[in-house]
XYZ file of C-alpha atoms in Angstrom:
254
model
C -18.951 76.405 12.687
C -18.719 74.258 9.575
C -22.033 72.614 10.472
C -23.724 76.009 10.826
C -22.309 77.133 7.473
C -23.719 74.077 5.716
C -27.023 74.521 7.529
C -27.306 78.128 6.354
C -26.434 77.145 2.788
C -29.044 74.396 2.936
C -31.734 76.764 4.164
C -30.871 79.253 1.425
C -31.128 76.548 -1.226
C -34.498 75.437 0.147
C -35.741 79.032 0.102
C -34.590 79.492 -3.499
C -36.224 76.231 -4.562
C -39.449 77.167 -2.765
C -39.613 80.542 -4.493
C -38.959 78.861 -7.840
C -41.822 76.381 -7.526
C -44.297 78.796 -5.976
C -47.084 80.061 -8.191
C -46.177 83.550 -9.495
C -47.884 86.401 -7.685
C -50.575 87.883 -9.956
C -50.181 91.437 -11.221
C -52.645 93.941 -12.620
C -56.362 94.285 -11.951
C -58.811 91.728 -10.602
C -61.103 90.344 -13.277
C -64.560 91.872 -13.583
C -67.458 89.407 -14.044
C -67.281 89.689 -17.846
C -63.511 89.189 -17.897
C -63.786 86.273 -15.462
C -66.296 84.680 -17.837
C -63.905 85.221 -20.746
C -61.052 83.690 -18.744
C -63.160 80.564 -18.427
C -62.896 79.912 -22.168
C -59.163 79.301 -21.840
C -59.047 78.327 -18.179
C -57.063 75.153 -18.862
C -54.291 77.083 -20.614
C -54.230 79.702 -17.868
C -53.935 76.985 -15.237
C -51.204 75.098 -17.099
C -49.242 78.347 -17.413
C -49.664 79.008 -13.669
C -51.747 82.108 -14.257
C -54.521 83.353 -11.976
C -58.038 83.019 -13.382
C -59.327 85.842 -11.204
C -57.110 88.492 -12.807
C -57.119 90.255 -16.173
C -54.951 88.248 -18.608
C -54.317 85.758 -15.828
C -52.434 88.265 -13.700
C -49.548 88.735 -16.142
C -48.447 92.348 -16.599
C -47.011 93.598 -19.886
C -43.327 94.359 -19.392
C -40.076 93.611 -21.195
C -39.736 90.018 -20.008
C -43.370 88.981 -20.538
C -43.482 90.742 -23.911
C -40.465 88.780 -25.108
C -41.905 85.506 -23.795
C -45.241 86.168 -25.513
C -43.490 86.889 -28.818
C -41.455 83.686 -28.549
C -44.576 81.675 -27.703
C -46.451 83.027 -30.722
C -43.578 82.218 -33.067
C -42.725 78.789 -31.643
C -46.210 77.370 -31.118
C -48.272 79.270 -33.677
C -45.908 80.497 -36.386
C -47.184 84.029 -35.756
C -44.593 86.771 -36.340
C -46.796 89.838 -36.663
C -50.357 91.105 -36.285
C -51.298 90.260 -39.868
C -50.460 86.599 -39.302
C -52.134 86.766 -35.902
C -55.376 88.159 -37.277
C -55.394 85.478 -39.980
C -55.093 82.787 -37.304
C -57.911 84.307 -35.229
C -60.101 84.454 -38.335
C -59.468 80.775 -39.095
C -60.006 79.617 -35.519
C -63.323 81.483 -35.267
C -64.620 80.682 -38.747
C -67.827 78.694 -39.161
C -65.973 75.359 -39.260
C -62.994 76.414 -37.157
C -59.417 75.169 -37.592
C -59.017 71.806 -35.845
C -62.792 71.359 -35.991
C -62.597 71.459 -39.796
C -59.794 68.877 -39.715
C -61.876 66.621 -37.471
C -64.915 66.848 -39.752
C -62.702 66.022 -42.730
C -61.260 63.046 -40.853
C -64.730 61.764 -39.941
C -65.705 61.937 -43.607
C -62.537 60.223 -44.830
C -62.836 57.422 -42.266
C -66.536 57.028 -43.135
C -67.558 57.411 -39.497
C -70.492 59.692 -40.213
C -73.839 57.969 -39.900
C -72.512 54.930 -38.050
C -74.561 53.708 -35.123
C -72.781 53.300 -31.802
C -72.871 49.534 -32.230
C -71.405 49.686 -35.744
C -68.696 52.065 -34.582
C -67.661 49.761 -31.737
C -67.317 46.889 -34.208
C -65.235 49.099 -36.494
C -63.042 50.340 -33.637
C -62.318 46.860 -32.306
C -60.762 45.910 -35.643
C -58.082 48.605 -35.258
C -55.786 46.789 -32.879
C -52.383 47.548 -34.432
C -52.481 51.324 -33.889
C -53.749 52.659 -30.558
C -53.470 56.285 -31.723
C -55.654 55.542 -34.752
C -58.140 53.799 -32.489
C -58.274 56.748 -30.067
C -58.477 59.290 -32.895
C -61.451 57.475 -34.400
C -63.168 57.320 -31.024
C -62.773 60.984 -30.118
C -63.846 62.057 -33.618
C -66.917 59.834 -33.524
C -67.886 60.836 -29.973
C -67.441 64.561 -30.636
C -69.610 64.561 -33.753
C -72.216 62.354 -32.083
C -72.543 64.858 -29.237
C -72.042 68.196 -30.984
C -72.462 67.444 -34.716
C -70.597 69.954 -36.934
C -69.633 72.027 -33.883
C -67.728 69.024 -32.527
C -64.619 70.749 -31.157
C -65.309 74.416 -31.849
C -64.798 75.134 -28.132
C -61.152 74.113 -28.578
C -60.734 76.519 -31.509
C -62.679 79.460 -30.091
C -61.161 79.146 -26.608
C -57.639 79.253 -28.027
C -58.564 82.319 -30.070
C -59.389 84.182 -26.843
C -56.100 82.966 -25.374
C -54.209 84.242 -28.407
C -55.654 87.732 -28.012
C -54.193 87.932 -24.508
C -50.791 86.995 -25.930
C -51.190 89.576 -28.711
C -51.597 92.212 -26.003
C -48.644 90.958 -23.958
C -46.511 90.848 -27.120
C -47.310 94.508 -27.772
C -49.255 93.784 -30.965
C -52.599 95.245 -29.823
C -53.875 97.423 -26.980
C -55.436 96.079 -23.805
C -58.825 97.488 -24.803
C -58.653 95.912 -28.246
C -57.759 92.528 -26.735
C -60.683 92.658 -24.300
C -63.233 93.924 -26.833
C -62.277 91.325 -29.428
C -62.272 88.598 -26.765
C -65.754 89.595 -25.663
C -67.044 89.434 -29.242
C -65.694 85.889 -29.604
C -67.167 84.870 -26.245
C -70.580 86.158 -27.311
C -70.357 83.761 -30.272
C -69.307 80.963 -27.918
C -72.468 81.537 -25.869
C -74.514 80.964 -29.024
C -72.628 77.802 -29.989
C -72.995 75.991 -26.649
C -75.650 75.760 -23.942
C -73.536 75.523 -20.795
C -70.042 75.438 -19.345
C -70.424 71.668 -19.172
C -71.001 71.416 -22.927
C -68.229 73.898 -23.690
C -65.739 71.971 -21.559
C -66.684 68.649 -23.140
C -66.180 70.081 -26.625
C -62.888 71.633 -25.499
C -61.702 68.301 -24.103
C -62.638 66.504 -27.316
C -60.610 69.120 -29.179
C -57.607 68.692 -26.935
C -57.735 64.940 -27.441
C -58.067 65.262 -31.217
C -55.028 67.557 -31.279
C -53.095 65.226 -28.949
C -53.841 62.060 -30.905
C -53.261 63.594 -34.343
C -50.152 65.736 -33.779
C -48.063 64.277 -30.946
C -45.324 61.863 -32.018
C -45.583 60.064 -28.684
C -48.944 59.388 -27.111
C -49.002 60.990 -23.664
C -52.160 59.887 -21.906
C -51.018 61.726 -18.769
C -51.613 65.013 -20.620
C -55.214 63.952 -21.209
C -55.673 63.036 -17.548
C -54.151 66.335 -16.387
C -56.583 68.303 -18.546
C -59.540 66.360 -17.143
C -58.337 66.994 -13.583
C -57.964 70.734 -14.217
C -61.503 71.018 -15.582
C -62.990 68.917 -12.763
C -61.163 70.954 -10.122
C -62.256 74.284 -11.606
C -65.854 73.100 -11.858
C -65.861 72.644 -8.072
C -64.071 75.868 -7.085
C -66.259 78.547 -5.524
C -64.787 81.494 -7.447
C -64.194 79.694 -10.715
C -65.493 81.166 -14.002
C -67.502 77.960 -14.319
C -69.714 79.125 -11.436
C -70.900 82.097 -13.510
C -74.185 81.907 -15.402
C -73.430 80.686 -18.904
C -75.995 83.082 -20.358
C -74.895 86.157 -18.396
C -74.919 89.307 -20.488
C -71.389 89.978 -21.705
C -70.779 93.702 -21.901
C -67.955 96.059 -20.998
C -67.654 96.227 -17.205
C -63.965 97.007 -16.816
């Protein structure tokens, strides 16, 4: 009898653990083609937060618990307490030079990396042996501007702006329609800034690395590798946003 009791308890604990680690069941409506495209601009964040790319707002419904979590996220990670502060952040992220993109361009100028040939840069980078973070920061800044010039990591800024609008909705700061319409307007700008999902994702990854190398107190290269794996996996998935035509006409279809 004692054995059976322990067995039952063990099975219950396994069931609880399984339910805890399972991906949350998505709620709400399936994403229309336009919304699926928009989800692609912050697909990494959706994936990291265990959301479903094929649903509106990643399959998270607005209710008391999710509203409170969204509010806490905005305050903790963005310093956003209300819509006024939120709109100011969106405006900065989607400005001509962006937020982190502007910081990267300033860094490139200060480090005198602009105009260096690849050969000259490699010589410069090899001299920085005492600080690996400085070495990596120089490399990502140089590579990003070499590939995308002044738009180096705008994908990182613009993609996070779309993500923020979903949190504004979940936090009860704006309506669902407002979140989707404003997201679509930003995504239409993104289409003009980049030529393909491949280019967008490369710029986004450069941006993630710049943020990682310049703000994290401890260098966590595993975070970089995880982001690469997420992008590579989504690029191969049949129903991924990255399978949609980059130049598809974005208009209201929900």
